[in-house]
Amino acid sequence: MAGSYQFGTQFTAHMVTATWSRAKGWGAPELTERRPIPLDPTAVGLHYGQSVFEGLKAHRQPDGHISIFRPHAHASRMRQSAARLAMPEPPVDLFVEALEMFVRADGDALPDDPSLSLYVRPLLIATESTLALRPADEFLFVVLGFVTKAFFTGGMNPVSVWVSPDFARAMPGGTGAAKYTGNYAPTFAAQTQAAENGCDQVVWLDAVERRWVEELGGMNLFFVHRDRITTPPLTGTLLPGVTRDCLLQLAPGLGYAVAEEPIAIDEWRAGCHDGSIVETLACGTAAIVTPIGAVKTASESWTVGDGTTGPVAKALYDALQAVQQGRAEDPFGWRYPVRNS
Ligand SMILES: Cc1ncc(COP(=O)(O)O)c(C=O)c1O
């Protein structure tokens, strides 16, 4: 690994693959060294984008074994994504078995260092060679991964965010709730716009009214009000984040009331100005919990709280990491231990 843990650059040695065909259904998962996959230039996945993916993490536990974090939740989301794209839904058992095989093979790559985790990337792609405009008859499921460093070891750095005036991520009836590969390339232009405006990430507003705050880049959002924490409801245009679900379940135990409530961009700005919104944070598998320090639109900018990491972001981050790393009880059954890892 040469000690570089830059996200998604240095992959571990192996991968697990399984095929599906309309005639034969699912094949057994197979472990091989990581290598290119055979893909005809007319593969449906390349031309028509029939492909979905997942992203989850595995963590080394105090006794040395590795636990995968919420594999069943990720399996179920991949099945929902696949259904939306008219793809075969990988059985939960196959999905989890492939993850286990991968972690058992490459778990050694994960050093005994709590700031590191094994990021696992399952992909499902249409491999059939045809340019006919219909769902493919052949698919490949692939699991691979890399070791990654928690973004925020030794202090969380608040990010600045750009509210895109023109780009939209998802529309009603579209694919926003699926972890569909085609949702991501269209965000690159908006991310470039954010960088040109001195911001780290893009805030997505709803596509219809351009009023409701939905997500941040590849993360869900939480707003800390004086009396409660809120997160936008899953309207069908947001990705149902597994981390979002974790925070909704962890927050009450930390003494915070939580609610799923829409928030308009004007309410966010007004709340930051009058002090009724004291923190805003983003969350996701890769980012864990990321505080937002400043917001910029085409016409104005404002600070969230005092622009630094707030106590709620810190408490949620610590509580989530403690469960993931096996330093706390696991009341919700989120850890999936891989024996002999
Ligand atoms: C668009 C989008 N929103 C939210 C998330 C956060 O989801 P999770 O917490 O399951 O990683 C992700 C990352 O998967 C994402 O790509």
mmCIF file of C-alpha atoms and ligand atoms in Angstrom:
data_model
loop_
_atom_site.group_PDB
_atom_site.id
_atom_site.type_symbol
_atom_site.label_atom_id
_atom_site.label_comp_id
_atom_site.label_asym_id
_atom_site.label_seq_id
_atom_site.Cartn_x
_atom_site.Cartn_y
_atom_site.Cartn_z
ATOM 1 C CA MET A 1 0.000 0.000 0.000
ATOM 2 C CA ALA A 2 3.073 2.250 0.247
ATOM 3 C CA GLY A 3 1.372 4.141 3.086
ATOM 4 C CA SER A 4 -0.850 6.195 0.759
ATOM 5 C CA TYR A 5 -4.469 6.150 1.813
ATOM 6 C CA GLN A 6 -5.823 8.690 -0.617
ATOM 7 C CA PHE A 7 -9.453 7.728 -1.259
ATOM 8 C CA GLY A 8 -9.911 5.175 -4.021
ATOM 9 C CA THR A 9 -6.426 5.084 -5.479
ATOM 10 C CA GLN A 10 -4.570 2.028 -4.190
ATOM 11 C CA PHE A 11 -6.649 -1.100 -4.325
ATOM 12 C CA THR A 12 -6.081 -4.325 -2.430
ATOM 13 C CA ALA A 13 -4.891 -7.467 -4.191
ATOM 14 C CA HIS A 14 -8.126 -9.386 -4.735
ATOM 15 C CA MET A 15 -11.681 -9.093 -5.967
ATOM 16 C CA VAL A 16 -14.783 -11.243 -5.875
ATOM 17 C CA THR A 17 -17.000 -11.640 -8.928
ATOM 18 C CA ALA A 18 -20.330 -13.336 -9.655
ATOM 19 C CA THR A 19 -22.194 -13.468 -12.941
ATOM 20 C CA TRP A 20 -25.895 -13.358 -13.696
ATOM 21 C CA SER A 21 -27.589 -14.334 -16.932
ATOM 22 C CA ARG A 22 -31.252 -14.440 -17.743
ATOM 23 C CA ALA A 23 -30.846 -18.111 -18.690
ATOM 24 C CA LYS A 24 -28.822 -19.303 -15.672
ATOM 25 C CA GLY A 25 -29.475 -16.781 -12.908
ATOM 26 C CA TRP A 26 -26.713 -16.107 -10.375
ATOM 27 C CA GLY A 27 -23.423 -18.000 -10.385
ATOM 28 C CA ALA A 28 -21.375 -18.630 -7.233
ATOM 29 C CA PRO A 29 -19.042 -15.824 -6.109
ATOM 30 C CA GLU A 30 -15.425 -16.369 -7.090
ATOM 31 C CA LEU A 31 -12.280 -14.896 -5.512
ATOM 32 C CA THR A 32 -9.462 -13.913 -7.884
ATOM 33 C CA GLU A 33 -6.596 -11.478 -7.942
ATOM 34 C CA ARG A 34 -7.794 -7.985 -8.872
ATOM 35 C CA ARG A 35 -7.649 -7.698 -12.645
ATOM 36 C CA PRO A 36 -9.429 -6.059 -15.595
ATOM 37 C CA ILE A 37 -12.836 -7.503 -16.431
ATOM 38 C CA PRO A 38 -13.648 -8.722 -19.945
ATOM 39 C CA LEU A 39 -16.045 -6.148 -21.410
ATOM 40 C CA ASP A 40 -17.059 -5.920 -25.028
ATOM 41 C CA PRO A 41 -17.082 -2.312 -26.327
ATOM 42 C CA THR A 42 -20.815 -2.747 -26.922
ATOM 43 C CA ALA A 43 -21.570 -3.737 -23.316
ATOM 44 C CA VAL A 44 -24.943 -2.304 -22.287
ATOM 45 C CA GLY A 45 -23.410 -0.919 -19.089
ATOM 46 C CA LEU A 46 -21.088 1.316 -21.112
ATOM 47 C CA HIS A 47 -23.651 2.682 -23.586
ATOM 48 C CA TYR A 48 -26.862 2.862 -21.622
ATOM 49 C CA GLY A 49 -25.494 3.109 -18.099
ATOM 50 C CA GLN A 50 -27.148 0.010 -16.683
ATOM 51 C CA SER A 51 -24.923 -0.131 -13.612
ATOM 52 C CA VAL A 52 -25.268 0.520 -9.890
ATOM 53 C CA PHE A 53 -22.817 0.412 -7.000
ATOM 54 C CA GLU A 54 -22.467 0.467 -3.231
ATOM 55 C CA GLY A 55 -19.894 1.780 -0.771
ATOM 56 C CA LEU A 56 -19.395 0.451 2.745
ATOM 57 C CA LYS A 57 -16.644 -0.028 5.271
ATOM 58 C CA ALA A 58 -15.069 -2.759 7.368
ATOM 59 C CA HIS A 59 -13.209 -1.935 10.587
ATOM 60 C CA ARG A 60 -10.622 -3.731 12.674
ATOM 61 C CA GLN A 61 -11.991 -4.545 16.136
ATOM 62 C CA PRO A 62 -10.180 -4.428 19.484
ATOM 63 C CA ASP A 63 -9.618 -8.223 19.484
ATOM 64 C CA GLY A 64 -8.088 -8.059 15.999
ATOM 65 C CA HIS A 65 -10.882 -9.424 13.797
ATOM 66 C CA ILE A 66 -12.601 -7.302 11.148
ATOM 67 C CA SER A 67 -16.282 -6.348 11.196
ATOM 68 C CA ILE A 68 -18.213 -5.208 8.142
ATOM 69 C CA PHE A 69 -20.523 -2.305 8.931
ATOM 70 C CA ARG A 70 -24.186 -2.860 8.064
ATOM 71 C CA PRO A 71 -23.697 -5.174 5.052
ATOM 72 C CA HIS A 72 -27.382 -6.136 5.001
ATOM 73 C CA ALA A 73 -28.478 -2.498 4.748
ATOM 74 C CA HIS A 74 -26.125 -2.012 1.805
ATOM 75 C CA ALA A 75 -27.337 -5.256 0.208
ATOM 76 C CA SER A 76 -30.892 -4.084 0.457
ATOM 77 C CA ARG A 77 -30.037 -0.670 -1.025
ATOM 78 C CA MET A 78 -28.211 -2.334 -3.935
ATOM 79 C CA ARG A 79 -31.312 -4.440 -4.561
ATOM 80 C CA GLN A 80 -33.468 -1.294 -4.617
ATOM 81 C CA SER A 81 -31.006 0.447 -6.946
ATOM 82 C CA ALA A 82 -30.938 -2.609 -9.229
ATOM 83 C CA ALA A 83 -34.740 -2.783 -9.340
ATOM 84 C CA ARG A 84 -34.939 0.884 -10.391
ATOM 85 C CA LEU A 85 -32.520 0.228 -13.256
ATOM 86 C CA ALA A 86 -34.332 -2.978 -14.377
ATOM 87 C CA MET A 87 -31.366 -5.082 -13.277
ATOM 88 C CA PRO A 88 -31.242 -8.432 -11.435
ATOM 89 C CA GLU A 89 -31.257 -7.871 -7.661
ATOM 90 C CA PRO A 90 -28.282 -9.619 -6.034
ATOM 91 C CA PRO A 91 -29.584 -11.935 -3.281
ATOM 92 C CA VAL A 92 -28.667 -10.609 0.167
ATOM 93 C CA ASP A 93 -26.811 -13.845 1.003
ATOM 94 C CA LEU A 94 -24.725 -13.633 -2.171
ATOM 95 C CA PHE A 95 -23.913 -9.973 -1.527
ATOM 96 C CA VAL A 96 -22.823 -10.649 2.063
ATOM 97 C CA GLU A 97 -20.907 -13.819 1.156
ATOM 98 C CA ALA A 98 -18.959 -11.923 -1.524
ATOM 99 C CA LEU A 99 -18.078 -9.221 1.032
ATOM 100 C CA GLU A 100 -16.933 -11.843 3.518
ATOM 101 C CA MET A 101 -14.756 -13.563 0.905
ATOM 102 C CA PHE A 102 -13.182 -10.232 0.010
ATOM 103 C CA VAL A 103 -12.529 -9.217 3.629
ATOM 104 C CA ARG A 104 -11.093 -12.631 4.446
ATOM 105 C CA ALA A 105 -8.745 -12.428 1.448
ATOM 106 C CA ASP A 106 -7.588 -8.821 1.848
ATOM 107 C CA GLY A 107 -8.207 -8.052 5.521
ATOM 108 C CA ASP A 108 -4.450 -8.248 6.106
ATOM 109 C CA ALA A 109 -4.094 -5.020 4.118
ATOM 110 C CA LEU A 110 -5.898 -3.173 6.936
ATOM 111 C CA PRO A 111 -3.353 -2.098 9.558
ATOM 112 C CA ASP A 112 -4.252 -2.180 13.240
ATOM 113 C CA ASP A 113 -4.843 1.579 13.303
ATOM 114 C CA PRO A 114 -8.273 2.983 14.223
ATOM 115 C CA SER A 115 -7.882 5.882 11.804
ATOM 116 C CA LEU A 116 -7.927 3.363 8.922
ATOM 117 C CA SER A 117 -10.748 1.258 7.520
ATOM 118 C CA LEU A 118 -11.301 -1.012 4.551
ATOM 119 C CA TYR A 119 -13.630 0.667 2.056
ATOM 120 C CA VAL A 120 -15.504 -1.935 0.035
ATOM 121 C CA ARG A 121 -16.993 -1.128 -3.363
ATOM 122 C CA PRO A 122 -19.565 -3.535 -4.836
ATOM 123 C CA LEU A 123 -20.495 -2.851 -8.472
ATOM 124 C CA LEU A 124 -23.169 -4.421 -10.665
ATOM 125 C CA ILE A 125 -22.801 -3.766 -14.396
ATOM 126 C CA ALA A 126 -24.557 -4.945 -17.559
ATOM 127 C CA THR A 127 -21.995 -6.874 -19.610
ATOM 128 C CA GLU A 128 -24.146 -8.172 -22.445
ATOM 129 C CA SER A 129 -22.899 -7.146 -25.877
ATOM 130 C CA THR A 130 -25.803 -5.524 -27.690
ATOM 131 C CA LEU A 131 -26.843 -2.061 -28.706
ATOM 132 C CA ALA A 132 -30.521 -2.990 -28.512
ATOM 133 C CA LEU A 133 -32.221 -0.503 -26.218
ATOM 134 C CA ARG A 134 -33.517 -2.913 -23.569
ATOM 135 C CA PRO A 135 -32.365 -4.349 -20.223
ATOM 136 C CA ALA A 136 -29.330 -6.586 -20.650
ATOM 137 C CA ASP A 137 -29.418 -10.372 -20.307
ATOM 138 C CA GLU A 138 -25.954 -10.631 -18.684
ATOM 139 C CA PHE A 139 -24.472 -8.885 -15.664
ATOM 140 C CA LEU A 140 -21.306 -8.962 -13.598
ATOM 141 C CA PHE A 141 -21.221 -8.312 -9.855
ATOM 142 C CA VAL A 142 -17.784 -7.243 -8.577
ATOM 143 C CA VAL A 143 -16.513 -6.543 -5.054
ATOM 144 C CA LEU A 144 -13.175 -4.781 -4.572
ATOM 145 C CA GLY A 145 -11.755 -2.266 -2.136
ATOM 146 C CA PHE A 146 -9.003 -0.185 -0.626
ATOM 147 C CA VAL A 147 -7.719 0.994 2.722
ATOM 148 C CA THR A 148 -8.791 4.523 3.555
ATOM 149 C CA LYS A 149 -8.037 7.030 6.256
ATOM 150 C CA ALA A 150 -10.858 8.689 8.182
ATOM 151 C CA PHE A 151 -11.071 12.204 6.811
ATOM 152 C CA PHE A 152 -11.063 13.816 10.202
ATOM 153 C CA THR A 153 -8.485 12.337 12.492
ATOM 154 C CA GLY A 154 -7.201 14.799 15.036
ATOM 155 C CA GLY A 155 -9.888 17.426 14.551
ATOM 156 C CA MET A 156 -12.739 17.758 12.106
ATOM 157 C CA ASN A 157 -12.379 20.525 9.575
ATOM 158 C CA PRO A 158 -15.640 22.235 8.637
ATOM 159 C CA VAL A 159 -16.265 22.391 4.894
ATOM 160 C CA SER A 160 -17.604 25.287 2.877
ATOM 161 C CA VAL A 161 -20.496 24.558 0.557
ATOM 162 C CA TRP A 162 -21.781 26.036 -2.694
ATOM 163 C CA VAL A 163 -25.484 26.182 -3.524
ATOM 164 C CA SER A 164 -25.564 25.507 -7.247
ATOM 165 C CA PRO A 165 -27.834 28.060 -8.974
ATOM 166 C CA ASP A 166 -28.435 26.002 -12.100
ATOM 167 C CA PHE A 167 -27.463 22.340 -11.791
ATOM 168 C CA ALA A 168 -29.787 19.726 -10.270
ATOM 169 C CA ARG A 169 -28.950 16.210 -9.055
ATOM 170 C CA ALA A 170 -32.280 14.413 -9.150
ATOM 171 C CA MET A 171 -35.870 14.885 -10.210
ATOM 172 C CA PRO A 172 -39.156 13.347 -9.079
ATOM 173 C CA GLY A 173 -39.609 10.026 -10.852
ATOM 174 C CA GLY A 174 -35.892 9.874 -11.643
ATOM 175 C CA THR A 175 -33.017 7.901 -10.136
ATOM 176 C CA GLY A 176 -31.985 10.063 -7.161
ATOM 177 C CA ALA A 177 -32.857 7.366 -4.618
ATOM 178 C CA ALA A 178 -30.704 4.775 -6.403
ATOM 179 C CA LYS A 179 -26.941 4.462 -6.124
ATOM 180 C CA TYR A 180 -26.845 4.583 -9.885
ATOM 181 C CA THR A 181 -23.526 5.313 -11.581
ATOM 182 C CA GLY A 182 -25.161 7.831 -13.932
ATOM 183 C CA ASN A 183 -26.076 10.065 -10.988
ATOM 184 C CA TYR A 184 -22.431 10.914 -10.408
ATOM 185 C CA ALA A 185 -20.757 12.186 -13.608
ATOM 186 C CA PRO A 186 -23.367 14.982 -13.952
ATOM 187 C CA THR A 187 -22.249 16.324 -10.555
ATOM 188 C CA PHE A 188 -18.674 16.911 -11.684
ATOM 189 C CA ALA A 189 -19.478 20.186 -13.481
ATOM 190 C CA ALA A 190 -21.244 21.476 -10.366
ATOM 191 C CA GLN A 191 -18.296 20.393 -8.204
ATOM 192 C CA THR A 192 -15.989 22.374 -10.524
ATOM 193 C CA GLN A 193 -18.283 25.374 -10.122
ATOM 194 C CA ALA A 194 -18.076 24.976 -6.334
ATOM 195 C CA ALA A 195 -14.272 24.913 -6.473
ATOM 196 C CA GLU A 196 -14.239 28.030 -8.707
ATOM 197 C CA ASN A 197 -16.270 29.742 -6.007
ATOM 198 C CA GLY A 198 -13.839 28.679 -3.301
ATOM 199 C CA CYS A 199 -16.104 25.961 -1.873
ATOM 200 C CA ASP A 200 -15.451 22.308 -1.038
ATOM 201 C CA GLN A 201 -18.798 20.714 -1.835
ATOM 202 C CA VAL A 202 -22.107 21.250 -3.650
ATOM 203 C CA VAL A 203 -25.486 21.608 -1.932
ATOM 204 C CA TRP A 204 -28.299 20.086 -3.987
ATOM 205 C CA LEU A 205 -31.653 21.833 -3.979
ATOM 206 C CA ASP A 206 -34.784 20.092 -5.226
ATOM 207 C CA ALA A 207 -35.095 20.310 -9.016
ATOM 208 C CA VAL A 208 -38.711 21.537 -9.165
ATOM 209 C CA GLU A 209 -38.958 24.527 -6.824
ATOM 210 C CA ARG A 210 -35.199 24.961 -6.337
ATOM 211 C CA ARG A 211 -36.052 25.699 -2.759
ATOM 212 C CA TRP A 212 -35.750 22.562 -0.614
ATOM 213 C CA VAL A 213 -32.300 21.525 0.586
ATOM 214 C CA GLU A 214 -31.768 17.869 -0.267
ATOM 215 C CA GLU A 215 -28.168 16.620 -0.086
ATOM 216 C CA LEU A 216 -24.522 17.642 -0.099
ATOM 217 C CA GLY A 217 -22.320 16.076 -2.788
ATOM 218 C CA GLY A 218 -22.339 12.385 -1.878
ATOM 219 C CA MET A 219 -23.656 12.969 1.648
ATOM 220 C CA ASN A 220 -26.928 13.473 3.519
ATOM 221 C CA LEU A 221 -27.535 16.551 5.669
ATOM 222 C CA PHE A 222 -28.562 17.190 9.278
ATOM 223 C CA PHE A 223 -29.550 20.547 10.776
ATOM 224 C CA VAL A 224 -29.079 21.172 14.495
ATOM 225 C CA HIS A 225 -31.835 23.405 15.841
ATOM 226 C CA ARG A 226 -31.987 24.576 19.454
ATOM 227 C CA ASP A 227 -34.564 21.916 20.377
ATOM 228 C CA ARG A 228 -34.031 19.116 17.819
ATOM 229 C CA ILE A 229 -31.973 17.747 14.955
ATOM 230 C CA THR A 230 -33.633 17.443 11.555
ATOM 231 C CA THR A 231 -32.796 15.775 8.277
ATOM 232 C CA PRO A 232 -34.688 16.124 4.989
ATOM 233 C CA PRO A 233 -37.235 13.329 4.448
ATOM 234 C CA LEU A 234 -36.647 10.637 1.809
ATOM 235 C CA THR A 235 -38.844 12.092 -0.905
ATOM 236 C CA GLY A 236 -37.518 9.801 -3.634
ATOM 237 C CA THR A 237 -34.955 12.322 -4.910
ATOM 238 C CA LEU A 238 -32.459 11.735 -2.063
ATOM 239 C CA LEU A 239 -30.214 8.740 -1.601
ATOM 240 C CA PRO A 240 -31.342 6.876 1.544
ATOM 241 C CA GLY A 241 -27.963 7.007 3.260
ATOM 242 C CA VAL A 242 -27.020 4.223 5.648
ATOM 243 C CA THR A 243 -25.078 6.755 7.746
ATOM 244 C CA ARG A 244 -28.167 8.998 7.814
ATOM 245 C CA ASP A 245 -30.119 6.046 9.167
ATOM 246 C CA CYS A 246 -27.404 5.398 11.789
ATOM 247 C CA LEU A 247 -27.484 8.993 13.022
ATOM 248 C CA LEU A 248 -31.289 8.953 13.232
ATOM 249 C CA GLN A 249 -31.007 5.895 15.473
ATOM 250 C CA LEU A 250 -27.994 7.060 17.537
ATOM 251 C CA ALA A 251 -29.118 10.633 18.236
ATOM 252 C CA PRO A 252 -31.909 9.888 20.758
ATOM 253 C CA GLY A 253 -29.462 7.862 22.875
ATOM 254 C CA LEU A 254 -27.196 10.916 23.005
ATOM 255 C CA GLY A 255 -30.082 13.018 24.282
ATOM 256 C CA TYR A 256 -31.067 14.682 21.001
ATOM 257 C CA ALA A 257 -34.593 14.693 19.587
ATOM 258 C CA VAL A 258 -34.566 13.920 15.854
ATOM 259 C CA ALA A 259 -37.121 14.486 13.118
ATOM 260 C CA GLU A 260 -37.337 14.084 9.359
ATOM 261 C CA GLU A 261 -38.407 17.540 8.184
ATOM 262 C CA PRO A 262 -37.953 19.452 4.948
ATOM 263 C CA ILE A 263 -35.913 22.642 5.128
ATOM 264 C CA ALA A 264 -35.975 25.466 2.588
ATOM 265 C CA ILE A 265 -32.772 27.286 1.696
ATOM 266 C CA ASP A 266 -34.324 30.514 3.098
ATOM 267 C CA GLU A 267 -35.041 28.776 6.416
ATOM 268 C CA TRP A 268 -31.455 27.545 6.599
ATOM 269 C CA ARG A 269 -30.079 31.055 6.000
ATOM 270 C CA ALA A 270 -32.544 32.702 8.417
ATOM 271 C CA GLY A 271 -31.847 30.045 11.080
ATOM 272 C CA CYS A 272 -28.111 30.640 10.847
ATOM 273 C CA HIS A 273 -28.645 34.409 11.059
ATOM 274 C CA ASP A 274 -31.008 34.360 14.058
ATOM 275 C CA GLY A 275 -29.195 31.544 15.856
ATOM 276 C CA SER A 276 -32.033 29.016 15.748
ATOM 277 C CA ILE A 277 -29.849 26.694 13.632
ATOM 278 C CA VAL A 278 -26.586 26.203 15.471
ATOM 279 C CA GLU A 279 -24.893 23.492 13.393
ATOM 280 C CA THR A 280 -25.251 21.776 10.048
ATOM 281 C CA LEU A 281 -23.488 18.529 9.275
ATOM 282 C CA ALA A 282 -23.178 16.130 6.387
ATOM 283 C CA CYS A 283 -22.791 12.384 6.715
ATOM 284 C CA GLY A 284 -21.896 9.419 4.554
ATOM 285 C CA THR A 285 -19.841 6.235 4.550
ATOM 286 C CA ALA A 286 -16.704 7.947 3.254
ATOM 287 C CA ALA A 287 -17.037 11.230 5.132
ATOM 288 C CA ILE A 288 -18.550 9.756 8.334
ATOM 289 C CA VAL A 289 -19.712 13.085 9.845
ATOM 290 C CA THR A 290 -18.535 16.366 8.312
ATOM 291 C CA PRO A 291 -19.425 19.751 9.818
ATOM 292 C CA ILE A 292 -20.404 22.585 7.478
ATOM 293 C CA GLY A 293 -18.825 25.922 8.358
ATOM 294 C CA ALA A 294 -19.965 28.261 5.599
ATOM 295 C CA VAL A 295 -22.559 28.428 2.833
ATOM 296 C CA LYS A 296 -22.273 30.389 -0.398
ATOM 297 C CA THR A 297 -24.910 31.056 -3.072
ATOM 298 C CA ALA A 298 -24.607 33.064 -6.287
ATOM 299 C CA SER A 299 -25.736 36.182 -4.374
ATOM 300 C CA GLU A 300 -24.697 35.824 -0.723
ATOM 301 C CA SER A 301 -22.825 33.807 1.854
ATOM 302 C CA TRP A 302 -23.267 33.026 5.537
ATOM 303 C CA THR A 303 -21.583 31.222 8.389
ATOM 304 C CA VAL A 304 -23.108 28.253 10.212
ATOM 305 C CA GLY A 305 -22.829 28.739 13.982
ATOM 306 C CA ASP A 306 -19.377 30.190 14.588
ATOM 307 C CA GLY A 307 -17.966 28.358 11.571
ATOM 308 C CA THR A 308 -16.190 25.728 13.648
ATOM 309 C CA THR A 309 -17.021 22.124 14.530
ATOM 310 C CA GLY A 310 -19.993 22.033 16.885
ATOM 311 C CA PRO A 311 -20.602 19.683 19.817
ATOM 312 C CA VAL A 312 -23.384 17.737 18.086
ATOM 313 C CA ALA A 313 -21.253 16.930 15.024
ATOM 314 C CA LYS A 314 -18.474 15.812 17.348
ATOM 315 C CA ALA A 315 -20.783 13.695 19.536
ATOM 316 C CA LEU A 316 -22.406 11.967 16.550
ATOM 317 C CA TYR A 317 -19.034 11.341 14.912
ATOM 318 C CA ASP A 318 -17.605 9.846 18.103
ATOM 319 C CA ALA A 319 -20.673 7.694 18.786
ATOM 320 C CA LEU A 320 -20.737 6.296 15.251
ATOM 321 C CA GLN A 321 -17.019 5.577 15.161
ATOM 322 C CA ALA A 322 -17.177 3.889 18.564
ATOM 323 C CA VAL A 323 -19.776 1.408 17.276
ATOM 324 C CA GLN A 324 -17.931 0.890 13.987
ATOM 325 C CA GLN A 325 -14.604 0.264 15.715
ATOM 326 C CA GLY A 326 -16.023 -2.021 18.401
ATOM 327 C CA ARG A 327 -15.377 0.412 21.266
ATOM 328 C CA ALA A 328 -19.068 0.635 22.174
ATOM 329 C CA GLU A 329 -22.031 -1.698 22.484
ATOM 330 C CA ASP A 330 -23.799 -2.557 19.257
ATOM 331 C CA PRO A 331 -27.466 -2.329 20.301
ATOM 332 C CA PHE A 332 -28.757 -2.223 16.717
ATOM 333 C CA GLY A 333 -26.696 -5.166 15.431
ATOM 334 C CA TRP A 334 -24.747 -3.117 12.885
ATOM 335 C CA ARG A 335 -21.415 -4.961 13.127
ATOM 336 C CA TYR A 336 -21.010 -8.104 11.066
ATOM 337 C CA PRO A 337 -17.902 -9.932 12.284
ATOM 338 C CA VAL A 338 -15.829 -11.799 9.708
ATOM 339 C CA ARG A 339 -14.201 -14.753 11.392
ATOM 340 C CA ASN A 340 -10.604 -15.569 10.405
ATOM 341 C CA SER A 341 -10.163 -12.038 9.117
HETATM 342 C C1 LIG B 1 -25.698 11.047 -3.295
HETATM 343 C C2 LIG B 1 -25.338 10.432 -1.996
HETATM 344 N N1 LIG B 1 -26.000 10.811 -0.884
HETATM 345 C C3 LIG B 1 -25.740 10.279 0.320
HETATM 346 C C4 LIG B 1 -24.758 9.325 0.487
HETATM 347 C C5 LIG B 1 -24.481 8.750 1.841
HETATM 348 O O1 LIG B 1 -24.898 7.414 1.892
HETATM 349 P P1 LIG B 1 -24.203 6.371 2.891
HETATM 350 O O2 LIG B 1 -24.346 6.950 4.241
HETATM 351 O O3 LIG B 1 -24.980 5.114 2.722
HETATM 352 O O4 LIG B 1 -22.783 6.254 2.465
HETATM 353 C C6 LIG B 1 -24.021 8.901 -0.637
HETATM 354 C C7 LIG B 1 -22.950 7.897 -0.498
HETATM 355 O O5 LIG B 1 -23.204 6.730 -0.625
HETATM 356 C C8 LIG B 1 -24.326 9.453 -1.908
HETATM 357 O O6 LIG B 1 -23.661 9.065 -2.993
#
